[in-house]
Short mmCIF file of C-alpha atoms in Angstrom, two decimals:
data_model
loop_
_atom_site.label_atom_id
_atom_site.label_comp_id
_atom_site.label_asym_id
_atom_site.label_seq_id
_atom_site.Cartn_x
_atom_site.Cartn_y
_atom_site.Cartn_z
CA MET A 23 28.08 23.00 -9.61
CA ALA A 24 29.80 23.36 -6.08
CA THR A 25 32.09 20.13 -5.02
CA ILE A 26 32.94 18.52 -1.71
CA GLY A 27 36.64 20.92 -2.36
CA ASP A 28 34.60 23.76 -2.55
CA VAL A 29 32.79 23.27 0.55
CA ALA A 30 35.47 22.14 2.44
CA ARG A 31 37.58 25.69 1.69
CA GLU A 32 34.68 27.47 2.85
CA ALA A 33 34.19 25.85 5.65
CA GLY A 34 37.97 26.10 6.62
CA VAL A 35 38.14 22.06 7.10
CA SER A 36 39.59 19.41 4.83
CA ARG A 37 37.60 17.46 2.29
CA SER A 38 37.42 14.17 4.32
CA THR A 39 36.25 15.91 7.23
CA ALA A 40 33.62 18.02 4.87
CA SER A 41 32.76 14.70 4.01
CA TYR A 42 32.25 13.24 6.87
CA ALA A 43 30.29 15.56 8.47
CA LEU A 44 27.95 15.51 5.48
CA SER A 45 27.72 11.69 5.44
CA GLY A 46 27.94 10.77 9.50
CA LYS A 47 30.21 8.04 8.81
CA ARG A 48 32.28 9.57 11.41
CA PRO A 49 31.84 11.74 14.74
CA ILE A 50 32.59 15.28 13.92
CA SER A 51 32.35 17.95 16.72
CA GLU A 52 29.06 20.19 16.35
CA GLU A 53 31.14 23.02 15.78
CA VAL A 54 32.55 21.82 12.56
CA ARG A 55 29.41 19.77 11.60
CA ARG A 56 27.41 23.04 11.78
CA ARG A 57 30.02 25.16 9.56
CA VAL A 58 30.34 22.47 6.99
CA LEU A 59 26.22 22.38 6.93
CA ALA A 60 26.22 25.94 6.44
CA ALA A 61 28.74 25.82 3.79
CA ALA A 62 27.35 23.07 1.98
CA GLU A 63 23.51 25.09 1.79
CA ALA A 64 25.35 28.42 1.02
CA LEU A 65 27.08 26.79 -2.01
CA ASP A 66 24.04 25.14 -3.19
CA TYR A 67 26.06 21.68 -2.94
CA THR A 68 24.50 18.21 -3.95
CA PRO A 69 26.54 15.07 -3.56
CA ASN A 70 27.68 13.74 -6.87
CA ALA A 71 25.97 10.36 -7.26
CA GLY A 72 28.53 9.08 -9.40
CA ALA A 73 31.53 9.44 -7.36
CA ARG A 74 30.03 8.59 -3.92
CA ALA A 75 28.55 5.23 -5.92
CA LEU A 76 32.42 4.86 -6.70
CA ALA A 77 33.34 5.52 -3.66
CA THR A 78 31.08 3.31 -1.18
CA SER A 79 29.30 0.71 -3.73
CA GLN A 80 25.82 2.55 -2.90
CA THR A 81 23.73 4.51 -5.25
CA LYS A 82 21.46 5.86 -2.19
CA VAL A 83 18.99 5.09 -4.70
CA LEU A 84 16.01 1.92 -3.98
CA GLY A 85 14.08 0.64 -6.82
CA LEU A 86 10.20 0.64 -7.01
CA LEU A 87 8.69 -1.47 -9.28
CA ALA A 88 4.91 -0.95 -9.51
CA GLN A 89 2.25 -0.67 -12.28
CA PHE A 90 -0.83 0.95 -12.93
CA HIS A 91 -3.12 -1.45 -14.34
CA GLU A 92 -6.16 -0.06 -16.30
CA ASP A 93 -8.36 -2.49 -14.20
CA GLU A 94 -7.29 -0.70 -10.77
CA PHE A 95 -8.48 2.30 -9.50
CA ALA A 96 -5.21 4.77 -9.54
CA PRO A 97 -5.32 6.64 -6.52
CA ALA A 98 -5.03 4.00 -4.64
CA MET A 99 -2.01 2.34 -5.38
CA MET A 100 -0.66 6.17 -5.51
CA GLN A 101 -0.99 5.86 -1.19
CA TYR A 102 1.33 2.89 -1.71
CA ILE A 103 3.63 4.44 -3.52
CA LEU A 104 4.11 7.67 -1.41
CA GLY A 105 4.43 5.08 1.48
CA VAL A 106 7.39 4.23 0.07
CA THR A 107 8.99 7.25 -1.35
CA ASN A 108 8.13 9.78 1.46
CA THR A 109 10.19 7.11 4.19
CA ALA A 110 12.77 6.23 1.43
CA ARG A 111 13.42 10.33 1.16
CA ASP A 112 13.18 10.47 5.18
CA LEU A 113 16.33 7.88 4.94
CA GLY A 114 18.29 9.73 2.66
CA TYR A 115 17.35 7.90 -0.33
CA ASP A 116 16.17 8.74 -3.81
CA THR A 117 13.67 6.35 -5.70
CA LEU A 118 13.64 5.19 -8.87
CA LEU A 119 10.08 4.45 -9.85
CA VAL A 120 9.82 1.84 -12.78
CA THR A 121 6.54 1.41 -14.43
CA GLU A 122 7.21 -1.33 -17.55
CA ALA A 123 4.28 -3.60 -17.91
CA ASP A 124 7.44 -6.20 -18.64
CA GLY A 125 8.72 -6.25 -14.51
CA VAL A 126 11.12 -9.23 -15.41
CA ARG A 127 13.46 -7.36 -17.76
CA ALA A 128 12.62 -4.16 -16.01
CA LEU A 129 13.65 -5.74 -12.31
CA ARG A 130 16.58 -7.53 -14.51
CA ARG A 131 17.82 -4.38 -15.80
CA ILE A 132 17.92 -2.31 -12.69
CA THR A 133 19.66 -4.95 -10.60
CA ASP A 134 22.40 -6.26 -12.87
CA SER A 135 23.17 -2.47 -13.78
CA ARG A 136 23.38 -1.87 -10.10
CA MET A 137 21.49 0.68 -10.32
CA VAL A 138 19.66 0.31 -7.09
CA ASP A 139 20.73 -0.47 -3.77
CA GLY A 140 17.73 -2.31 -3.33
CA VAL A 141 14.20 -3.25 -4.25
CA VAL A 142 10.56 -2.75 -3.49
CA LEU A 143 8.29 -4.57 -5.55
CA MET A 144 4.41 -3.72 -5.54
CA ASN A 145 1.30 -5.34 -7.39
CA ILE A 146 2.45 -8.21 -6.20
CA ALA A 147 0.66 -12.23 -7.80
CA GLN A 148 0.19 -15.27 -6.32
CA ASN A 149 3.15 -16.60 -8.61
CA ASP A 150 4.98 -13.19 -9.34
CA PRO A 151 7.59 -13.96 -12.39
CA ARG A 152 9.48 -11.24 -10.54
CA LEU A 153 10.38 -13.10 -7.76
CA PRO A 154 12.87 -15.27 -8.72
CA ILE A 155 15.07 -12.13 -10.71
CA LEU A 156 14.73 -10.90 -7.42
CA ARG A 157 15.71 -13.96 -5.12
CA ALA A 158 18.83 -13.83 -7.79
CA ALA A 159 20.00 -10.18 -7.64
CA PRO A 160 22.90 -9.13 -5.54
CA GLN A 161 20.64 -6.44 -3.95
CA PRO A 162 18.23 -7.15 -1.14
CA GLY A 163 14.07 -7.10 -1.89
CA ALA A 164 11.01 -6.36 0.17
CA LEU A 165 7.94 -6.74 -1.02
CA VAL A 166 4.35 -5.15 -0.57
CA GLY A 167 1.88 -7.75 -0.83
CA LEU A 168 1.70 -11.44 -0.17
CA PRO A 169 3.13 -13.74 -3.15
CA GLY A 170 2.05 -17.38 -3.09
CA ASP A 171 5.92 -18.03 -2.13
CA CYS A 172 7.25 -16.03 0.55
CA SER A 173 10.78 -17.46 0.52
CA GLY A 174 14.02 -15.34 0.37
CA LEU A 175 11.88 -12.19 0.63
CA ASP A 176 10.66 -9.76 3.34
CA VAL A 177 6.88 -9.25 2.70
CA PHE A 178 4.61 -6.57 4.29
CA ASP A 179 0.60 -6.54 3.88
CA LEU A 180 -2.36 -6.41 5.34
CA ASP A 181 -4.16 -9.27 6.83
CA PHE A 182 -6.85 -9.14 4.32
CA GLU A 183 -8.72 -12.21 5.97
CA GLU A 184 -8.87 -10.91 9.22
CA ALA A 185 -10.00 -7.99 7.27
CA GLY A 186 -13.00 -9.73 5.59
CA ARG A 187 -14.00 -11.37 8.80
CA ALA A 188 -14.08 -8.51 10.85
CA MET A 189 -16.11 -6.24 8.19
CA VAL A 190 -19.00 -9.33 8.58
CA GLU A 191 -18.67 -10.16 12.11
CA HIS A 192 -19.29 -5.82 12.81
CA LEU A 193 -22.16 -6.02 10.65
CA HIS A 194 -23.45 -9.33 11.94
CA ARG A 195 -23.41 -7.86 15.83
CA LEU A 196 -25.59 -5.25 14.46
CA GLY A 197 -28.43 -7.33 13.56
CA HIS A 198 -27.84 -7.50 9.47
CA ARG A 199 -28.48 -10.88 7.94
CA GLU A 200 -28.21 -10.46 4.09
CA LEU A 201 -25.10 -8.22 3.04
CA ILE A 202 -23.32 -7.56 -0.45
CA LEU A 203 -19.47 -7.22 -1.25
CA ILE A 204 -18.07 -5.64 -3.84
CA SER A 205 -14.39 -6.56 -4.77
CA GLN A 206 -12.07 -5.43 -7.15
CA PRO A 207 -12.39 -6.37 -10.64
CA GLU A 208 -11.99 -10.05 -11.87
CA HIS A 209 -9.12 -9.25 -13.84
CA VAL A 210 -7.37 -8.56 -10.70
CA VAL A 211 -8.22 -12.04 -9.94
CA GLU A 212 -7.26 -13.68 -13.38
CA ARG A 213 -3.53 -12.38 -13.06
CA GLY A 214 -2.99 -12.99 -9.47
CA GLY A 215 -4.14 -11.00 -7.13
CA ALA A 216 -4.46 -12.90 -4.39
CA TYR A 217 -5.74 -9.94 -1.86
CA VAL A 218 -9.12 -9.71 -3.41
CA TRP A 219 -9.57 -13.55 -2.96
CA ARG A 220 -7.92 -13.64 0.57
CA LEU A 221 -10.46 -11.22 1.49
CA ARG A 222 -13.65 -12.33 -0.46
CA ASP A 223 -13.17 -16.30 0.75
CA ALA A 224 -12.63 -15.26 4.24
CA ALA A 225 -15.74 -12.89 4.31
CA LEU A 226 -17.73 -15.71 2.69
CA GLU A 227 -16.86 -18.49 5.09
CA ARG A 228 -17.38 -16.09 8.03
CA ALA A 229 -20.99 -14.96 6.52
CA ARG A 230 -21.88 -18.97 6.31
CA GLN A 231 -20.44 -19.71 10.03
CA LEU A 232 -22.28 -17.00 11.39
CA GLY A 233 -25.74 -17.61 8.94
CA VAL A 234 -25.44 -14.38 6.97
CA THR A 235 -26.16 -14.41 3.08
CA LEU A 236 -22.89 -12.98 1.53
CA HIS A 237 -23.47 -11.71 -2.23
CA ALA A 238 -20.32 -11.66 -3.66
CA VAL A 239 -19.61 -9.59 -6.90
CA TYR A 240 -16.69 -8.61 -8.75
CA GLY A 241 -16.63 -4.60 -9.43
CA GLU A 242 -15.41 -2.40 -12.14
CA SER A 243 -12.52 -0.24 -11.89
CA ARG A 244 -14.23 3.56 -13.52
CA GLN A 245 -16.85 5.50 -14.11
CA PRO A 246 -19.71 4.99 -15.45
CA ALA A 247 -19.54 0.89 -15.50
CA VAL A 248 -19.18 1.14 -11.39
CA GLY A 249 -22.01 3.45 -11.33
CA ARG A 250 -23.94 1.29 -13.19
CA LEU A 251 -22.90 -1.75 -11.41
CA LEU A 252 -24.32 -0.06 -7.74
CA ASN A 253 -27.77 0.64 -9.15
CA ALA A 254 -27.63 -3.12 -10.75
CA LEU A 255 -26.69 -4.62 -7.48
CA LEU A 256 -28.94 -2.26 -5.44
CA ASP A 257 -31.70 -3.61 -7.43
CA ALA A 258 -31.29 -7.09 -7.34
CA TYR A 259 -30.85 -7.01 -3.65
CA PRO A 260 -33.30 -5.33 -1.97
CA SER A 261 -33.48 -6.83 0.79
CA ALA A 262 -29.71 -6.37 1.64
CA THR A 263 -29.30 -4.17 4.60
CA GLY A 264 -25.58 -3.90 4.32
CA LEU A 265 -22.44 -2.98 1.71
CA LEU A 266 -19.27 -4.13 1.76
CA LEU A 267 -16.78 -2.69 -0.26
CA ASN A 268 -13.35 -4.06 -1.52
CA ASN A 269 -13.09 -1.45 -3.80
CA GLU A 270 -11.76 2.01 -4.09
CA ALA A 271 -13.87 2.97 -7.14
CA ALA A 272 -17.01 1.98 -6.26
CA THR A 273 -16.55 3.65 -2.99
CA ALA A 274 -15.78 6.78 -4.42
CA ALA A 275 -18.60 6.50 -6.40
CA LEU A 276 -21.32 5.51 -3.91
CA PRO A 277 -22.18 9.06 -2.38
CA SER A 278 -23.54 9.96 -5.91
CA VAL A 279 -25.57 6.68 -6.52
CA ALA A 280 -26.79 6.92 -2.88
CA HIS A 281 -27.90 10.30 -3.37
CA GLN A 282 -29.28 9.92 -6.67
CA ARG A 283 -31.46 6.85 -4.88
CA GLY A 284 -32.51 8.83 -2.34
CA LEU A 285 -30.43 6.29 -0.16
CA ARG A 286 -29.98 7.25 3.57
CA VAL A 287 -26.40 5.79 5.60
CA PRO A 288 -26.62 4.15 7.54
CA GLU A 289 -30.72 4.33 7.79
CA ASP A 290 -31.46 2.22 4.89
CA LEU A 291 -27.76 0.60 4.17
CA SER A 292 -24.87 0.26 6.44
CA VAL A 293 -21.41 0.77 4.47
CA ILE A 294 -18.15 -0.60 5.49
CA GLY A 295 -14.85 0.02 3.04
CA ARG A 296 -11.57 -0.64 2.85
CA TYR A 297 -9.02 1.80 2.31
CA SER A 298 -6.93 4.14 3.62
CA ALA A 299 -7.73 7.55 5.64
CA GLU A 300 -5.83 9.40 3.08
CA PHE A 301 -8.09 8.10 0.47
CA ALA A 302 -11.01 8.79 2.55
CA ALA A 303 -10.01 12.40 2.93
CA THR A 304 -9.56 12.70 -0.51
CA PHE A 305 -12.74 11.67 -1.97
CA SER A 306 -14.54 13.36 1.14
CA LEU A 307 -16.04 9.53 2.06
CA PRO A 308 -18.09 9.60 4.70
CA TYR A 309 -18.02 5.42 5.61
CA SER A 310 -16.31 3.58 8.15
CA PHE A 311 -13.90 1.63 6.74
CA ILE A 312 -10.71 -0.81 7.37
CA GLU A 313 -7.58 0.74 7.26
CA SER A 314 -5.57 -0.58 4.63
CA ALA A 315 -2.31 1.63 5.60
CA PRO A 316 -0.67 1.86 2.47
CA ASP A 317 1.91 4.53 4.14
CA ARG A 318 2.91 2.14 7.43
CA LEU A 319 3.12 -0.83 4.63
CA GLY A 320 5.54 1.08 2.22
CA ALA A 321 7.24 2.55 5.42
CA MET A 322 7.66 -1.06 6.57
CA ALA A 323 9.31 -2.34 3.81
CA VAL A 324 11.48 0.48 2.98
CA ARG A 325 12.84 0.57 6.69
CA GLN A 326 13.68 -3.06 6.34
CA LEU A 327 15.20 -2.73 3.21
CA VAL A 328 17.71 -0.13 3.87
CA ARG A 329 18.39 -2.01 7.41
CA ARG A 330 19.91 -4.96 4.87
CA VAL A 331 21.36 -2.43 2.55
CA GLU A 332 23.07 -0.73 5.37
CA SER A 333 24.25 -3.45 8.18
CA PRO A 334 26.09 -6.68 6.90
CA ALA A 335 24.46 -8.50 9.95
CA ALA A 336 20.77 -7.60 9.08
CA ARG A 337 21.64 -9.04 5.27
CA ASP A 338 22.23 -12.65 6.97
CA GLU A 339 18.84 -12.38 9.20
CA PRO A 340 16.00 -14.26 8.68
CA PHE A 341 13.25 -13.19 6.49
CA VAL A 342 10.02 -11.90 7.82
CA VAL A 343 6.44 -12.14 6.80
CA ARG A 344 4.66 -9.18 8.90
CA PHE A 345 0.82 -8.42 8.61
CA ILE A 346 -0.90 -5.21 9.37
CA SER A 347 -4.06 -6.25 11.41
CA PRO A 348 -7.09 -4.64 10.49
CA GLU A 349 -8.57 -1.46 12.03
CA LEU A 350 -12.04 -0.42 12.09
CA VAL A 351 -12.23 3.34 11.85
CA SER A 352 -15.83 4.57 12.38
CA ARG A 353 -17.38 7.13 10.54
CA GLY A 354 -20.95 6.53 11.61
CA SER A 355 -21.92 4.68 8.64
CA THR A 356 -23.04 1.35 9.83
CA ALA A 357 -26.21 0.90 12.71
CA PRO A 358 -28.96 -1.77 13.14
CA PRO A 359 -31.18 -2.33 10.27
CA THR A 360 -34.04 -0.03 9.96
CA ALA A 361 -36.18 -3.29 10.47
CA LEU A 362 -35.04 -3.77 14.12
CA THR A 363 -34.80 -0.63 15.25
CA ALA A 364 -38.14 0.75 13.67
CA PRO A 365 -41.08 1.38 16.83
CA PRO A 366 -43.80 -1.37 17.33
CA THR A 367 -47.01 -0.49 14.93
CA ALA A 368 -50.30 0.07 16.71
CA PRO A 369 -52.54 -2.48 16.28
#
């Protein structure tokens, strides 16, 4: 394995010059930098992480704590993880993904051992037991998701309340007066998944204000249960003309259910989901949706985290809570109810 000394000899420079050229910590002439980079590439040089950590007190590794719960749709979770790991890589950091069920113990282990320079937490619960550990850790932390107490941490999330209102308002403007909302499974709420009730409660309140009947139910996370639920709801509420989906598994199952029932979208049923454009492309979903922006949220959390890691001044800045405003992406799956657009019958 090549060392920094080998790179320096190959490039005809000192070890310190080679190190500065690779790290960018001091200005180096462009000609020398090119020679060092060419030597590193020719020798297949990889910096020694242990030596770097001893020299700089940095590991260039960010911890990412995420869990894959059985009652959540794993492909949707992966979009958030990729947003973090891709941005970390672009900024010169590796990512240590930790998925242990005991998040408190895992977080304490990686922060106490200085395995990482900072930590991003996902699957945030309303009263998340990991947060006191992260607030007390020597490394900075950032959250993708909104807890009940945001103090001492940087927080990034979609404005789920506004998303719920926007979904109801859009269909109300088109003339819909009876809707169905399918949320995440009830277990997600029971363990503190606030984003579920944030969207649900806001949608219910806005529907009440507008005189819209909204049947709000908890969904399932996988087939065949989610398909059975969709059929049961469409049977139970035949006069509903709009479907709101805050449940990725239900959204992915809807095309086959609609096909089996001979249900046309938007002629028979208008549909709005809440997920990402990447998710829509992966499952070939034809529905309009509120962009959940997992890549943006992950990128925002990592950039703020790296700022605090690399800048002593940034470590003392006030903590931030930032929401992404919901954006409705139209795919042509909403229209006025058929009863409002059908021509009058002859007397």
